[in-house]
Amino acid sequence: MKRRYLAIVFLIITLTIGKASSGTFQQANEAYKQKNYIQALNLYSQLINQGIDNPYLFYNIGNTFYKLNQPGKAICFYKKALRLLPRNKEIKQNLQFIQTSLGIKEQALPWWNKIILYPVLWLTINELSIILAILGGILAIWLIFYQITSFSSIQFKLIGIISLIIFIFTAIYWGIDAYNYWYINKGIIIKDNIIARSGPGEDYMDIVKLREGTQIIIRTKQEGWFQINISKGVEGWIPQDSCWKI
Amino acid sequence: MQIPSLKDFKIINQYQSSSFTFVNGILGNTIEITYTLLPASSGRFTIEPVVIRSAGQTVKSNPITITVLSSSLPSSPPKPTLTSPFNPPQSFPYYSPPYSPPITTPTKSYWAEQKLSLNSVYINQGVLLTLTFYHISDLYIEGSYKLPDLSGFQVVELPQGKTQKTEVINNEEYVVEEARVLLFPITAGEKYIPPTQIEIAGSPFSSVQAETIFTNPLKLTVQPLPEEGKPAQFSGAVGQFTMEVSSPPSVAKTGESFTIDAEIRGYGNLKGIKSPSVSGGEKFEVFQSTTEENYLPEADKIYSQKKFSYLFIPKSEGEISLPPIEFNYFDPEQKKYQILTSPTAKVRVLKGASISSPSQMSTSGNEVKILGKDILYINTTANIKDFIPFIYQKTEYELYWIILAMTNLFVFILNQIKKRYQQQQKNILQKKAYKKALKSLKQISKQKIQNAEELSKQFIQIIQQYLELKFNLATTCVGEDDLQELLSKNNISESLIRKTKEFWQKTEFLRYSNNTPQQIEKTKMIEEIKEIIKSLEKESNWK
């Protein structure tokens, strides 16, 4: 009996939080519509603080930052959204619009790299997870049939081999995607004309000047400074508050 | 645009700059016209509003009221106090500049003086004005200076210019306080710099009362910039500068913009300097997007930095050279105009799809006119709680894989048990085959066989039964023809196969002989078949 009560209470809490989240999202959208961008941003931030990872929320925050004339932060949120929805045209279009207005051109991958990494660039980690699950299911059924029956036709063996190969490749791509998401710290420069220095301090030599909206890779953190990779072989240190993690 | 009459002022300098900005995705154009004015006389003047008429609308700026105070020079110079040993002489203002006070023979315990770093400069060339206040250290007094009227100059106070040190003069220790300001003359001619006022606060530790003292006045000759060799684009920069221009992208697309920054750095005044003009010609449309400037006053000079950003929009395809960016300035040390030009650069322009230039924002048929571009609107329809960002973190997903693995494991174990059971059954039957064959042969030897056909039939039956059980055959139709294949498949030696086949043929022959078999012959055949089965048993088990 106690268990049943607990389940009902849990269900009510879940539904209440869900409904409240949707309500806040609508309120934030309404504030945006009224051009009250600060209020919209505050309401969207509440949802972020609730731990909601949603590409449409990130997209709307990106728009709000752009309207507040903070294009670097807008780019950061569009990139966050694209990680979850890499084929979304709206996000891509807005990102490209801001990058063009800032004069930022991202380094394009070599064609062979694009072909190899196509599934990672085009599919979400969720889609890869679903493909992996389907292939896993096919392989499991095949194995069961293989064990309990005496099927030995070429077609039957071919199904097993092809499924296994696709499964291995999907698993590799899934691994690359997960590694990229959880272990590669990408960041966006949120202030204009940030000087990357040779060490973590103002008295180190200037290495390169970074424009707002530039994407970098964060390697380490030390005393309020990030050690970053800018492009091939170019490294430097920037103040922690000049960059937001994607 | 209608500029009001400026009859009460003399226009010293005038320049115009325009800049394009993208704010919230809207391309804006700002035109800035700067006038440097010098009042012709003292009094209260009103500059009437600027009137702009555009597209049938009239816009007015606010009027400006200025009070111009009468200058005290040269007819009424400030009355110097007697406390300063450096009171201006009566021949004022015609000192021989720079004025050098006789600091080696002070007669007072505190005094002030001022001096210039140069006697003669060009318009907009910086000159350093140093104010020095001397007082005996035991007096414990403080002085604060108030700059005089420096109309005709742009004044930049140097933050690092204030210093304090001690100096021994005539065996007396003096505190020497210095303050520096940079002056940029706006007009040419002989300039008078009035005495600077120093307010001295009295000290409770000495007999000095609060009072005001003055420094000496100064004279500066400001030369006009030479007309000879003056570039048409010259906008008034005087000093020593360098220019750095960012590289363009190697590839661009028509209608898509890229930015090039031109940064001018150096010692001199860049305030109010207009951007170097860049003409895109027929190949590019060029807009000045942003301007940033920084001034870093140092101990005795000013380091200026000004960055101009240009937005280039290619209009046609091909390998196109960028128009050069030129910046002109007057170098007072070399006494000539210098021209800085950006290096030549080429851009490969490809055909682009997007439209980003206002002049290109209409379709060829003029049916649709694009007035501006903005980001796409927010998503209001998304149900944010329904989205699962990482499906693999869900319990259901993990459970799915566990079920798959468990099912497979279960089937595998079940299959292994089944296989083991089948093997056991096979082994039992194999053992049974030999025993059954021997038993059957024993029965035949005891039986009294009437005809050869019956005996042959029983012999063949024994071999067939043995082979079926031994090699786990499902059917009971092993014939002479199947013998070779069956025994070879089970790795029986060729000699034994031949022997088995010979016995089979012999038995078949016996069937059709119509003779009553003799006891001796039967026993011999039983021994022979026994031998064959024994060999088969041995070879099959061994293999």
mmCIF file of C-alpha atoms in Angstrom, chain B residues 75-247:
data_model
loop_
_atom_site.group_PDB
_atom_site.id
_atom_site.type_symbol
_atom_site.label_atom_id
_atom_site.label_comp_id
_atom_site.label_asym_id
_atom_site.label_seq_id
_atom_site.Cartn_x
_atom_site.Cartn_y
_atom_site.Cartn_z
ATOM 1 C CA SER B 75 46.186 92.439 -22.322
ATOM 2 C CA SER B 76 45.379 91.237 -18.795
ATOM 3 C CA PRO B 77 47.764 88.577 -17.625
ATOM 4 C CA PRO B 78 47.049 87.058 -14.217
ATOM 5 C CA LYS B 79 48.661 88.841 -11.419
ATOM 6 C CA PRO B 80 51.422 86.660 -10.121
ATOM 7 C CA THR B 81 51.846 86.269 -6.396
ATOM 8 C CA LEU B 82 54.983 87.420 -4.730
ATOM 9 C CA THR B 83 55.592 83.982 -3.221
ATOM 10 C CA SER B 84 56.812 82.627 -6.545
ATOM 11 C CA PRO B 85 60.368 83.428 -7.457
ATOM 12 C CA PHE B 86 59.423 82.875 -11.096
ATOM 13 C CA ASN B 87 56.955 85.616 -11.619
ATOM 14 C CA PRO B 88 56.584 86.527 -15.261
ATOM 15 C CA PRO B 89 58.799 89.390 -16.222
ATOM 16 C CA GLN B 90 57.244 92.661 -17.356
ATOM 17 C CA SER B 91 58.161 91.995 -20.988
ATOM 18 C CA PHE B 92 55.465 89.284 -20.935
ATOM 19 C CA PRO B 93 54.440 87.512 -23.136
ATOM 20 C CA TYR B 94 57.587 87.781 -25.200
ATOM 21 C CA TYR B 95 59.916 85.432 -23.333
ATOM 22 C CA SER B 96 62.486 83.543 -25.238
ATOM 23 C CA PRO B 97 61.021 80.037 -25.063
ATOM 24 C CA PRO B 98 61.369 77.694 -23.385
ATOM 25 C CA TYR B 99 61.591 79.610 -20.175
ATOM 26 C CA SER B 100 64.291 78.204 -17.859
ATOM 27 C CA PRO B 101 63.865 79.220 -14.251
ATOM 28 C CA PRO B 102 67.001 79.895 -12.204
ATOM 29 C CA ILE B 103 66.481 76.905 -9.925
ATOM 30 C CA THR B 104 69.991 77.061 -8.600
ATOM 31 C CA THR B 105 69.324 80.279 -6.732
ATOM 32 C CA PRO B 106 65.982 79.926 -5.010
ATOM 33 C CA THR B 107 65.069 82.628 -2.638
ATOM 34 C CA LYS B 108 61.849 81.123 -1.343
ATOM 35 C CA SER B 109 60.905 77.923 0.379
ATOM 36 C CA TYR B 110 58.343 76.998 -2.345
ATOM 37 C CA TRP B 111 57.677 77.980 -5.942
ATOM 38 C CA ALA B 112 56.342 76.556 -9.228
ATOM 39 C CA GLU B 113 57.354 76.623 -12.864
ATOM 40 C CA GLN B 114 56.276 75.166 -16.185
ATOM 41 C CA LYS B 115 58.125 74.309 -19.381
ATOM 42 C CA LEU B 116 57.531 72.874 -22.849
ATOM 43 C CA SER B 117 59.370 69.975 -24.482
ATOM 44 C CA LEU B 118 59.519 71.794 -27.837
ATOM 45 C CA ASN B 119 59.569 75.475 -28.835
ATOM 46 C CA SER B 120 58.140 75.021 -32.266
ATOM 47 C CA VAL B 121 55.691 72.352 -33.444
ATOM 48 C CA TYR B 122 53.311 71.621 -36.301
ATOM 49 C CA ILE B 123 49.524 71.619 -36.030
ATOM 50 C CA ASN B 124 48.341 68.439 -34.230
ATOM 51 C CA GLN B 125 51.908 67.562 -33.194
ATOM 52 C CA GLY B 126 52.091 66.706 -29.517
ATOM 53 C CA VAL B 127 54.090 68.907 -27.168
ATOM 54 C CA LEU B 128 54.698 68.061 -23.511
ATOM 55 C CA LEU B 129 53.881 70.664 -20.865
ATOM 56 C CA THR B 130 55.617 69.910 -17.550
ATOM 57 C CA LEU B 131 54.432 71.605 -14.360
ATOM 58 C CA THR B 132 56.881 71.509 -11.441
ATOM 59 C CA PHE B 133 56.189 72.491 -7.857
ATOM 60 C CA TYR B 134 59.183 72.830 -5.498
ATOM 61 C CA HIS B 135 58.847 73.017 -1.727
ATOM 62 C CA ILE B 136 61.168 72.376 1.210
ATOM 63 C CA SER B 137 60.359 68.964 2.654
ATOM 64 C CA ASP B 138 60.037 70.263 6.231
ATOM 65 C CA LEU B 139 57.092 72.483 5.282
ATOM 66 C CA TYR B 140 54.695 69.552 4.818
ATOM 67 C CA ILE B 141 52.620 71.406 2.237
ATOM 68 C CA GLU B 142 50.611 70.178 -0.708
ATOM 69 C CA GLY B 143 49.848 71.889 -3.981
ATOM 70 C CA SER B 144 47.141 71.189 -6.530
ATOM 71 C CA TYR B 145 47.362 72.632 -9.984
ATOM 72 C CA LYS B 146 44.610 74.049 -12.115
ATOM 73 C CA LEU B 147 45.352 74.224 -15.807
ATOM 74 C CA PRO B 148 44.907 77.630 -17.404
ATOM 75 C CA ASP B 149 42.739 78.345 -20.398
ATOM 76 C CA LEU B 150 44.320 76.287 -23.181
ATOM 77 C CA SER B 151 41.925 77.082 -25.995
ATOM 78 C CA GLY B 152 43.496 76.304 -29.305
ATOM 79 C CA PHE B 153 44.887 73.045 -27.948
ATOM 80 C CA GLN B 154 43.617 69.526 -27.480
ATOM 81 C CA VAL B 155 44.728 68.576 -23.971
ATOM 82 C CA VAL B 156 45.521 65.006 -22.892
ATOM 83 C CA GLU B 157 46.396 64.481 -19.246
ATOM 84 C CA LEU B 158 48.990 61.768 -18.730
ATOM 85 C CA PRO B 159 48.140 59.467 -15.803
ATOM 86 C CA GLN B 160 51.719 58.349 -15.367
ATOM 87 C CA GLY B 161 52.861 61.959 -15.664
ATOM 88 C CA LYS B 162 52.571 62.797 -11.956
ATOM 89 C CA THR B 163 55.805 62.120 -10.093
ATOM 90 C CA GLN B 164 57.357 63.126 -6.803
ATOM 91 C CA LYS B 165 61.047 63.144 -5.925
ATOM 92 C CA THR B 166 63.481 64.934 -3.630
ATOM 93 C CA GLU B 167 66.289 67.174 -4.773
ATOM 94 C CA VAL B 168 68.984 69.051 -2.872
ATOM 95 C CA ILE B 169 69.230 72.696 -3.895
ATOM 96 C CA ASN B 170 71.660 74.990 -2.046
ATOM 97 C CA ASN B 171 72.129 72.398 0.694
ATOM 98 C CA GLU B 172 68.391 72.309 1.301
ATOM 99 C CA GLU B 173 66.224 69.263 0.603
ATOM 100 C CA TYR B 174 63.313 70.062 -1.674
ATOM 101 C CA VAL B 175 60.316 67.961 -2.668
ATOM 102 C CA VAL B 176 59.818 68.231 -6.430
ATOM 103 C CA GLU B 177 56.326 67.405 -7.689
ATOM 104 C CA GLU B 178 55.824 67.130 -11.428
ATOM 105 C CA ALA B 179 52.722 66.832 -13.592
ATOM 106 C CA ARG B 180 52.707 66.408 -17.357
ATOM 107 C CA VAL B 181 50.053 67.162 -19.946
ATOM 108 C CA LEU B 182 50.190 66.700 -23.691
ATOM 109 C CA LEU B 183 49.057 69.564 -25.868
ATOM 110 C CA PHE B 184 47.997 69.194 -29.492
ATOM 111 C CA PRO B 185 47.725 72.608 -31.161
ATOM 112 C CA ILE B 186 44.691 72.996 -33.393
ATOM 113 C CA THR B 187 45.675 76.182 -35.227
ATOM 114 C CA ALA B 188 48.912 77.710 -36.438
ATOM 115 C CA GLY B 189 50.544 80.853 -35.057
ATOM 116 C CA GLU B 190 52.327 82.138 -31.950
ATOM 117 C CA LYS B 191 50.579 80.567 -28.957
ATOM 118 C CA TYR B 192 50.572 81.911 -25.482
ATOM 119 C CA ILE B 193 50.316 79.464 -22.609
ATOM 120 C CA PRO B 194 49.153 81.350 -19.521
ATOM 121 C CA PRO B 195 50.634 80.690 -16.072
ATOM 122 C CA THR B 196 49.266 77.655 -14.278
ATOM 123 C CA GLN B 197 47.633 78.221 -10.948
ATOM 124 C CA ILE B 198 48.842 76.171 -7.952
ATOM 125 C CA GLU B 199 46.636 76.088 -4.872
ATOM 126 C CA ILE B 200 48.706 75.527 -1.743
ATOM 127 C CA ALA B 201 46.996 74.101 1.279
ATOM 128 C CA GLY B 202 48.352 75.427 4.541
ATOM 129 C CA SER B 203 50.070 73.024 6.876
ATOM 130 C CA PRO B 204 49.473 72.792 10.654
ATOM 131 C CA PHE B 205 53.088 71.640 11.011
ATOM 132 C CA SER B 206 54.596 74.792 9.533
ATOM 133 C CA SER B 207 53.896 78.483 9.377
ATOM 134 C CA VAL B 208 52.750 78.304 5.701
ATOM 135 C CA GLN B 209 49.242 79.630 5.120
ATOM 136 C CA ALA B 210 46.919 78.585 2.298
ATOM 137 C CA GLU B 211 47.626 80.607 -0.804
ATOM 138 C CA THR B 212 47.683 80.564 -4.615
ATOM 139 C CA ILE B 213 50.861 80.805 -6.627
ATOM 140 C CA PHE B 214 51.437 80.902 -10.392
ATOM 141 C CA THR B 215 54.009 79.452 -12.728
ATOM 142 C CA ASN B 216 55.670 81.355 -15.529
ATOM 143 C CA PRO B 217 53.759 81.770 -18.831
ATOM 144 C CA LEU B 218 55.127 80.237 -22.048
ATOM 145 C CA LYS B 219 55.133 80.804 -25.754
ATOM 146 C CA LEU B 220 54.903 78.206 -28.485
ATOM 147 C CA THR B 221 55.253 78.584 -32.220
ATOM 148 C CA VAL B 222 52.788 76.435 -34.138
ATOM 149 C CA GLN B 223 53.635 76.000 -37.792
ATOM 150 C CA PRO B 224 50.995 75.125 -40.363
ATOM 151 C CA LEU B 225 51.383 71.775 -42.107
ATOM 152 C CA PRO B 226 53.191 72.218 -45.425
ATOM 153 C CA GLU B 227 51.027 72.266 -48.527
ATOM 154 C CA GLU B 228 53.802 70.784 -50.603
ATOM 155 C CA GLY B 229 53.361 67.072 -51.067
ATOM 156 C CA LYS B 230 50.125 67.008 -49.086
ATOM 157 C CA PRO B 231 48.142 63.919 -50.209
ATOM 158 C CA ALA B 232 44.535 64.449 -51.262
ATOM 159 C CA GLN B 233 43.351 61.899 -48.685
ATOM 160 C CA PHE B 234 45.315 63.501 -45.786
ATOM 161 C CA SER B 235 43.076 63.732 -42.715
ATOM 162 C CA GLY B 236 45.362 65.453 -40.197
ATOM 163 C CA ALA B 237 47.376 62.647 -38.539
ATOM 164 C CA VAL B 238 50.735 63.942 -37.285
ATOM 165 C CA GLY B 239 53.317 61.651 -35.714
ATOM 166 C CA GLN B 240 55.007 58.337 -36.478
ATOM 167 C CA PHE B 241 52.700 55.466 -37.376
ATOM 168 C CA THR B 242 52.623 51.959 -38.749
ATOM 169 C CA MET B 243 49.720 50.158 -40.364
ATOM 170 C CA GLU B 244 48.848 46.479 -40.156
ATOM 171 C CA VAL B 245 46.201 45.031 -42.465
ATOM 172 C CA SER B 246 44.674 41.600 -41.865
ATOM 173 C CA SER B 247 44.840 39.021 -44.643
#
